[in-house]
Coordinates of C-alpha atoms and ligand atoms in Angstrom, one line a residue:
X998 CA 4.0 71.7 180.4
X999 CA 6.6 74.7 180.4
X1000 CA 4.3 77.6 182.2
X1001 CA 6.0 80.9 182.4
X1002 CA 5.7 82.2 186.0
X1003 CA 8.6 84.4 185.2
X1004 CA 11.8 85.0 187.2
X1005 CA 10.5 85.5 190.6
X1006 CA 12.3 85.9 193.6
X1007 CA 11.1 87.5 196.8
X1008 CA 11.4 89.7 200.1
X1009 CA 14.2 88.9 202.3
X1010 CA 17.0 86.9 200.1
X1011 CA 20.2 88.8 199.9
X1012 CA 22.6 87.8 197.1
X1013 CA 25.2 90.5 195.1
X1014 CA 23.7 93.7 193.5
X1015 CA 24.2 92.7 189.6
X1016 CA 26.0 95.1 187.1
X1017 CA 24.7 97.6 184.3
X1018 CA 28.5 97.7 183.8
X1019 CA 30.9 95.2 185.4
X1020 CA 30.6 91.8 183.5
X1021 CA 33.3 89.8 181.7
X1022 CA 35.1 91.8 179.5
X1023 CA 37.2 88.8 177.8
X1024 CA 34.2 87.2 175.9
X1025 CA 31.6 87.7 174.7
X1026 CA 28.5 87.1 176.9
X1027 CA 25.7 87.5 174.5
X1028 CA 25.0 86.5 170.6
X1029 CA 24.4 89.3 167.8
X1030 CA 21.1 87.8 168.3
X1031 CA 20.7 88.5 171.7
X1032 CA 20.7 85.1 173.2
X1033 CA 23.4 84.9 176.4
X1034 CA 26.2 82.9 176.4
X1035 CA 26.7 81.3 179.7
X1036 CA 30.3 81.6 181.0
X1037 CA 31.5 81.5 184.7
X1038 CA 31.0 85.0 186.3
X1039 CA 28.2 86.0 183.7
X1040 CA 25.2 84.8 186.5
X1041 CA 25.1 84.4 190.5
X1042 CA 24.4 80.7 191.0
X1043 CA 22.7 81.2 194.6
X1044 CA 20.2 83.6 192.8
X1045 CA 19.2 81.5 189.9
X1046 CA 18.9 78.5 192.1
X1047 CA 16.4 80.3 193.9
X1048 CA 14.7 81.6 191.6
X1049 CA 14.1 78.2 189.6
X1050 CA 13.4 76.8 192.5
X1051 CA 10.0 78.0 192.3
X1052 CA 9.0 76.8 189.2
X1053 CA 8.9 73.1 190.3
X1054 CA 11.0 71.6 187.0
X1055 CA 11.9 68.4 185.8
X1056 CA 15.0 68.1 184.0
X1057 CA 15.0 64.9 181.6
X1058 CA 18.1 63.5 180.4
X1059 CA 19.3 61.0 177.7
X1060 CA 22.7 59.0 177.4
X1061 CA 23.4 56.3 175.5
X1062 CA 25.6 53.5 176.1
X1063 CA 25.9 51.1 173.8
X1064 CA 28.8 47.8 173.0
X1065 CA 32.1 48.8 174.8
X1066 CA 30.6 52.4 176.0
X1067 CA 29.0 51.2 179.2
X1068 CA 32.6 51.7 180.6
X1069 CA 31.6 55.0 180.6
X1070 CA 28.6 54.8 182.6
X1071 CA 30.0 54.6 186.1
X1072 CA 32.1 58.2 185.9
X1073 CA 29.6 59.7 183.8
X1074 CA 26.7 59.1 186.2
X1075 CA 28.8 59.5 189.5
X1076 CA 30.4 62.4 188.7
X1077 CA 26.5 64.0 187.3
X1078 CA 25.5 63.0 190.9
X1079 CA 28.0 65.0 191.9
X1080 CA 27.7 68.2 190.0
X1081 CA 24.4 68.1 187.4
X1082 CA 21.1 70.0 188.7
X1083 CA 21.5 69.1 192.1
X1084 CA 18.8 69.9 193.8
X1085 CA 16.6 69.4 191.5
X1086 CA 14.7 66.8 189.8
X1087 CA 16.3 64.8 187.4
X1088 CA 15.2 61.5 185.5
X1089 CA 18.0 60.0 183.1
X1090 CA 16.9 58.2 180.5
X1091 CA 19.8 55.3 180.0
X1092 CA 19.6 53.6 176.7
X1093 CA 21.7 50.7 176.2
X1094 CA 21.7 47.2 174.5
X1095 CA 24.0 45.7 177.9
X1096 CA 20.8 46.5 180.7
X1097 CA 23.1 43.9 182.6
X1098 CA 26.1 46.2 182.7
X1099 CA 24.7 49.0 183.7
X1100 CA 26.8 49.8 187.4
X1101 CA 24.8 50.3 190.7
X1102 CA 25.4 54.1 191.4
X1103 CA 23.2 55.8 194.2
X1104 CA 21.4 58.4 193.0
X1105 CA 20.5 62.2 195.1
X1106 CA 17.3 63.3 196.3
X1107 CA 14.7 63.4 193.3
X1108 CA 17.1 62.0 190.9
X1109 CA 16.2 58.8 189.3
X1110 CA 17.4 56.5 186.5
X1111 CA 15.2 54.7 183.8
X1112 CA 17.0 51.9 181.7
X1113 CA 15.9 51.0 178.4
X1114 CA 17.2 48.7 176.0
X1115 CA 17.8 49.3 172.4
X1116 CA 18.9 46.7 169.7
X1117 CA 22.5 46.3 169.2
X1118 CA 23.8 48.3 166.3
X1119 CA 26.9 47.2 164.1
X1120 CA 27.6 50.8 162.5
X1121 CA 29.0 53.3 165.1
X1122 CA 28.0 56.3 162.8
X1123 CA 24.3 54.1 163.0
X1124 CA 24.8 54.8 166.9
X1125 CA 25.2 57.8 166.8
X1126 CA 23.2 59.2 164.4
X1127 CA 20.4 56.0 165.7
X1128 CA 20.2 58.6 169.2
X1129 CA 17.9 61.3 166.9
X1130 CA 15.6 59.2 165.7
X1131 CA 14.8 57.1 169.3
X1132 CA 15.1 60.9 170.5
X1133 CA 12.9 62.2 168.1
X1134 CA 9.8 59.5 169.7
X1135 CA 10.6 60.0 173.3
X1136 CA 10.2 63.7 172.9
X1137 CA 7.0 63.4 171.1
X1138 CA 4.1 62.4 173.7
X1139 CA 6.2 60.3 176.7
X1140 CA 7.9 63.1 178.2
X1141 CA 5.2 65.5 177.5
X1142 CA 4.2 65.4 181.1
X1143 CA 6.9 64.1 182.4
X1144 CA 9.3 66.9 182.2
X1145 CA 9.7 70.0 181.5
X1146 CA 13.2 70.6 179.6
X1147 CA 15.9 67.9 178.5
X1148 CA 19.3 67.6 178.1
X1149 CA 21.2 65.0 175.4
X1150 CA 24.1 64.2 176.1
X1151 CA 27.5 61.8 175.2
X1152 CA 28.4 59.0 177.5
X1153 CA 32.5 59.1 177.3
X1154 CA 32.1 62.4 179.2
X1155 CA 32.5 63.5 183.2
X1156 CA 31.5 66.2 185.3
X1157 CA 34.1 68.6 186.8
X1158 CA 31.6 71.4 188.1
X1159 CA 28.4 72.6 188.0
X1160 CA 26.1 72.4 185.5
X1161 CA 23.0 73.9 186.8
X1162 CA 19.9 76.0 186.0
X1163 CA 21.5 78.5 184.3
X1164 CA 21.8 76.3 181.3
X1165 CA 17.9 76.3 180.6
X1166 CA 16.7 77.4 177.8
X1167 CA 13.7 76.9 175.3
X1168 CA 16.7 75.7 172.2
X1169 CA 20.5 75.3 174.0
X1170 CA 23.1 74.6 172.2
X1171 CA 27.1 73.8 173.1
X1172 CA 30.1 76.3 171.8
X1173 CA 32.8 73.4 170.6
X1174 CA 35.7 73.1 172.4
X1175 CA 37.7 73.4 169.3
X1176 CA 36.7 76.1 167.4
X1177 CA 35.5 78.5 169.9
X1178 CA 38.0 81.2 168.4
X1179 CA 38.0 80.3 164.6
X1180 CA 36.5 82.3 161.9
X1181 CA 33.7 80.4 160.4
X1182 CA 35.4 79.2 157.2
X1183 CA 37.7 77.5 159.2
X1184 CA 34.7 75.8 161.2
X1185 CA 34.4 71.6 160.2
X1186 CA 30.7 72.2 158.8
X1187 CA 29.3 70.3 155.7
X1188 CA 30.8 71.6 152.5
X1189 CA 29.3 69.2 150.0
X1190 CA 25.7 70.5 148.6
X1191 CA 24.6 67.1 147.9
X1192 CA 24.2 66.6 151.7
X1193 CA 21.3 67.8 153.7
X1194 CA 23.3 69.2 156.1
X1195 CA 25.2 71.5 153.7
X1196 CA 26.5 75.1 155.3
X1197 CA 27.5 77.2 152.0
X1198 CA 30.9 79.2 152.6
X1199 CA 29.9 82.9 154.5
X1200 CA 27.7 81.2 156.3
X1201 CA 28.1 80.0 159.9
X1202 CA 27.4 81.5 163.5
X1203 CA 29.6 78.8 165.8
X1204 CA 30.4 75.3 165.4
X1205 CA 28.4 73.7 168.0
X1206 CA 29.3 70.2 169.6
X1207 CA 26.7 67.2 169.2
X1208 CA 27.9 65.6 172.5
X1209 CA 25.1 68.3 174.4
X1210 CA 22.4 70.3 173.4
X1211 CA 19.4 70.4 175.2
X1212 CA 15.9 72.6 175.7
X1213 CA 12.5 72.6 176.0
X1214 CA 10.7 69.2 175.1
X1215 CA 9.2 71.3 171.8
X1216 CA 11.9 72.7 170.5
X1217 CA 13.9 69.6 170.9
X1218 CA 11.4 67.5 169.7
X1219 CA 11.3 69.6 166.4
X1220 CA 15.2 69.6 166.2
X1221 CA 15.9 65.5 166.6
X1222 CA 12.7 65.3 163.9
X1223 CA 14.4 67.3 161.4
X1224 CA 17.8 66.3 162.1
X1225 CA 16.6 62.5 161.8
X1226 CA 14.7 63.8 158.6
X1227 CA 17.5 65.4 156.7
X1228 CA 19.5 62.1 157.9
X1229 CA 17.4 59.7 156.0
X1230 CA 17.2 62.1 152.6
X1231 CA 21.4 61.7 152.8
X1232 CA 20.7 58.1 153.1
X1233 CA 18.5 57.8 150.6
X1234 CA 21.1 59.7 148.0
X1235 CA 23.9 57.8 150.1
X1236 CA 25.6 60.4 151.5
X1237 CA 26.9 60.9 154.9
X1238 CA 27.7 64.1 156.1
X1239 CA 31.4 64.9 157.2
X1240 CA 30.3 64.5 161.2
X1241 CA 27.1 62.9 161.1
X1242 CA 24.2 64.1 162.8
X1243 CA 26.6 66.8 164.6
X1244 CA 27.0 68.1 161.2
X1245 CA 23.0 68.0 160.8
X1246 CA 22.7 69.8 164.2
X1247 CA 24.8 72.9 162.9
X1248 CA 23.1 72.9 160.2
X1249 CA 19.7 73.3 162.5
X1250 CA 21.0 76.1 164.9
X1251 CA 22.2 78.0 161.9
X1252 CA 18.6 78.4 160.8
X1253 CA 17.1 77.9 163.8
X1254 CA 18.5 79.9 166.2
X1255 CA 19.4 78.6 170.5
X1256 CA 18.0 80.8 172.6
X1257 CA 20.8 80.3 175.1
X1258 CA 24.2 79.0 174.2
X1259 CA 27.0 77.3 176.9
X1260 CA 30.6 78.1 176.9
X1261 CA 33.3 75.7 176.2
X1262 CA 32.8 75.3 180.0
X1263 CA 29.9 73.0 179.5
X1264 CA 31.9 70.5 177.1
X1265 CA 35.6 71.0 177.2
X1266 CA 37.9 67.9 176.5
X1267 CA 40.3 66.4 179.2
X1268 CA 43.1 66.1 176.1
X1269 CA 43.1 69.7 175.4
X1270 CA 45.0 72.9 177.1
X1271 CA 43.8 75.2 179.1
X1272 CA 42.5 78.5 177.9
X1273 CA 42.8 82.0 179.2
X1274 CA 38.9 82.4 178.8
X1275 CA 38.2 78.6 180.6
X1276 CA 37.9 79.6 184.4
X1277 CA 36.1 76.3 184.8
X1278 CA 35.7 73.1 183.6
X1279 CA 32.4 71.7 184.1
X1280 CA 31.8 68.9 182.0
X1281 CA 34.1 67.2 179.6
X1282 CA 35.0 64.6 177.2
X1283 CA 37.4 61.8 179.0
X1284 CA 40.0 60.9 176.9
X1285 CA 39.7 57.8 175.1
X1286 CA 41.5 54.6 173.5
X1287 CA 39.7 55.0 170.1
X1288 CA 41.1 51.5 169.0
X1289 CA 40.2 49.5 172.3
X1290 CA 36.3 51.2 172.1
X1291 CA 35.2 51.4 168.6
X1292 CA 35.2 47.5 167.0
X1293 CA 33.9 48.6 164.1
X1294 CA 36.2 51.2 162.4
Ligands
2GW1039 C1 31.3 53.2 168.5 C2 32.3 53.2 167.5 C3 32.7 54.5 167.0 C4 32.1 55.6 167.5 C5 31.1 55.6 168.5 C6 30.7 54.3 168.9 C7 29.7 54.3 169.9 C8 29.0 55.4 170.3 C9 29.4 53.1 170.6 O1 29.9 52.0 170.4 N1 28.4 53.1 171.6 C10 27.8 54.2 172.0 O2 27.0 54.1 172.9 N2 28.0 55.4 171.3 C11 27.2 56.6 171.7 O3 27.3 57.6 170.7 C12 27.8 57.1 173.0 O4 26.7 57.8 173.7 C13 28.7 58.2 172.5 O5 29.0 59.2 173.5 C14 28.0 58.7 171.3 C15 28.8 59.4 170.3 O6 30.0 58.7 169.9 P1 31.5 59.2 170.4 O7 31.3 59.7 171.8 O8 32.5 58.1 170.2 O9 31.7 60.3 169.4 P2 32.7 61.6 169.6 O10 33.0 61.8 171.0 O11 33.9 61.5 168.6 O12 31.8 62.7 169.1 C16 31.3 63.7 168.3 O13 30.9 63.3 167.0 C17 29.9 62.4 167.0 C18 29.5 62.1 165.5 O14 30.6 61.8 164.8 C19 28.7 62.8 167.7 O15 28.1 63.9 167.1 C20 29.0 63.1 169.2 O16 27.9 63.6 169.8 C21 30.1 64.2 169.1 O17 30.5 64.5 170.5
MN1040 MN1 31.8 61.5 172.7

């Protein structure tokens, strides 16, 4: 469904002359191959808006919820009402196996909520890994016309700031809060061969967080399919890899390159310091009781 029209704007809209040569000089804003790296002060918001606004786009958007997580549902959607595409149109796709705990929040113009319910799962690392696979079918005819780009994302998160159209992108992935400064061998990727989602040392671009990544409905189609692939190959040999499917999805941008990739910006964590380089927090893991959420260590 994704037609280019291009980045069109036209006659009569005044916004700030961009730069050849003024741009942020304290990271970097692109990839050595080429794709940007959104921080604040790399794009004019008012400009982008309008410009997508002519394309007419529907942004789809998963979360899942299950056991003791639906206590996160009530920030994590209010504070998205708040801050996420607004403006545009939105349809989260909620799944959950407590449809009767999901909280009454009022969603903005063109933003809409579908519930569906999943099986309970006993496992958390079945949970988690579990989103791939029920991603991997939703991506492969429903949302064809439905949408036009999506966005995966953790539930025990919240929304600070915005998180707009400037994070579109045919393959988008999330620079970890963590290791945003570490050289690679230091990054937590898979280090056993046996697993599928084995990174060999001297190998490594950035260590990208499984809590968001997002794109067009093709290219993330082809990533939760090979992800959920290489998954049930480490099953079969009874392996798990170090961070489960997060360790599958660095493995998949290593070879598969984003197009686009978000500062720590777009996932920091409410437990960590500030950084120099942070000049805004727009999304962000809440801080947790491990031991009170997770039954099933
Ligand atoms: C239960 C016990 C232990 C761990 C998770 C869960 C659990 C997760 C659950 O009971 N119910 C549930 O809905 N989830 C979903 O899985 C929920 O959407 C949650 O945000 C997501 C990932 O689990 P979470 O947030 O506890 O993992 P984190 O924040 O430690 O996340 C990173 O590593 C994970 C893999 O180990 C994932 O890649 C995750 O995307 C990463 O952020
Ligand atoms: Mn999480």
């Amino acid at each position: 469904k994704l037609k280019n029209f291009g980045l069109r704007s036209s006659p009569g809209i005044f916004y700030n002359q961009p730069s050849a040569l003024v741009g942020r000089t304290d990271v970097a804003s692109v990839t050595s191959w080429l794709a940007p790296i959104i921080w604040e002060g790399t794009f004019d918001a008012t400009l982008i808006d309008i410009i997508y606004k002519q394309q007419n786009l529907t942004i789809a958007t998963t979360v899942f919820a299950l056991g003791k997580y639906t206590r996160f549902l009530k920030e994590f959607l209010e504070s998205a009402e708040q801050h996420y595409f607004v403006g545009f149109r939105v349809h989260y796709y909620l799944f959950t196996d407590l449809p009767e705990e999901v909280p009454e929040v009022k969603m903005g113009e063109n933003h809409s909520l579908t519930v569906r319910k999943v099986p309970s799962l006993n496992r958390w690392q079945d949970i988690s890994m579990g989103r791939m696979e029920i991603l991997e079918k939703l991506t492969e005819n429903e949302l064809a016309n439905e949408a036009d780009y999506i966005f995966c994302l953790d539930v025990d998160t919240k929304f600070y700031g915005r998180w707009g159209v400037e994070t579109l992108g045919h393959l988008v992935g999330v620079i970890h809060p963590w290791f945003f400064d570490a050289p690679r061998d230091r990054l937590t990727y898979e280090r056993r061969p046996e697993s599928q989602a084995y990174i060999p040392a001297g190998e490594g671009d950035y260590y990208y967080t499984g809590a968001a990544f997002g794109g067009s409905l093709e290219d993330v189609h082809h990533l939760t399919k090979t992800c959920r692939e290489q998954m049930s190959v480490d099953a079969a040999n009874s392996i798990e890899a170090i961070w489960h499917e997060e360790s599958h999805l660095n493995k998949y941008f290593l070879y598969n390159k984003p197009s686009k990739l978000l500062s720590p910006e777009y996932l920091w964590r409410d437990i960590n310091a500030g950084a120099a380089q942070i000049k805004i927090i727009r999304f962000s893991h809440v801080a947790k009781n491990n031991a009170e959420v997770r039954p099933n260590p």
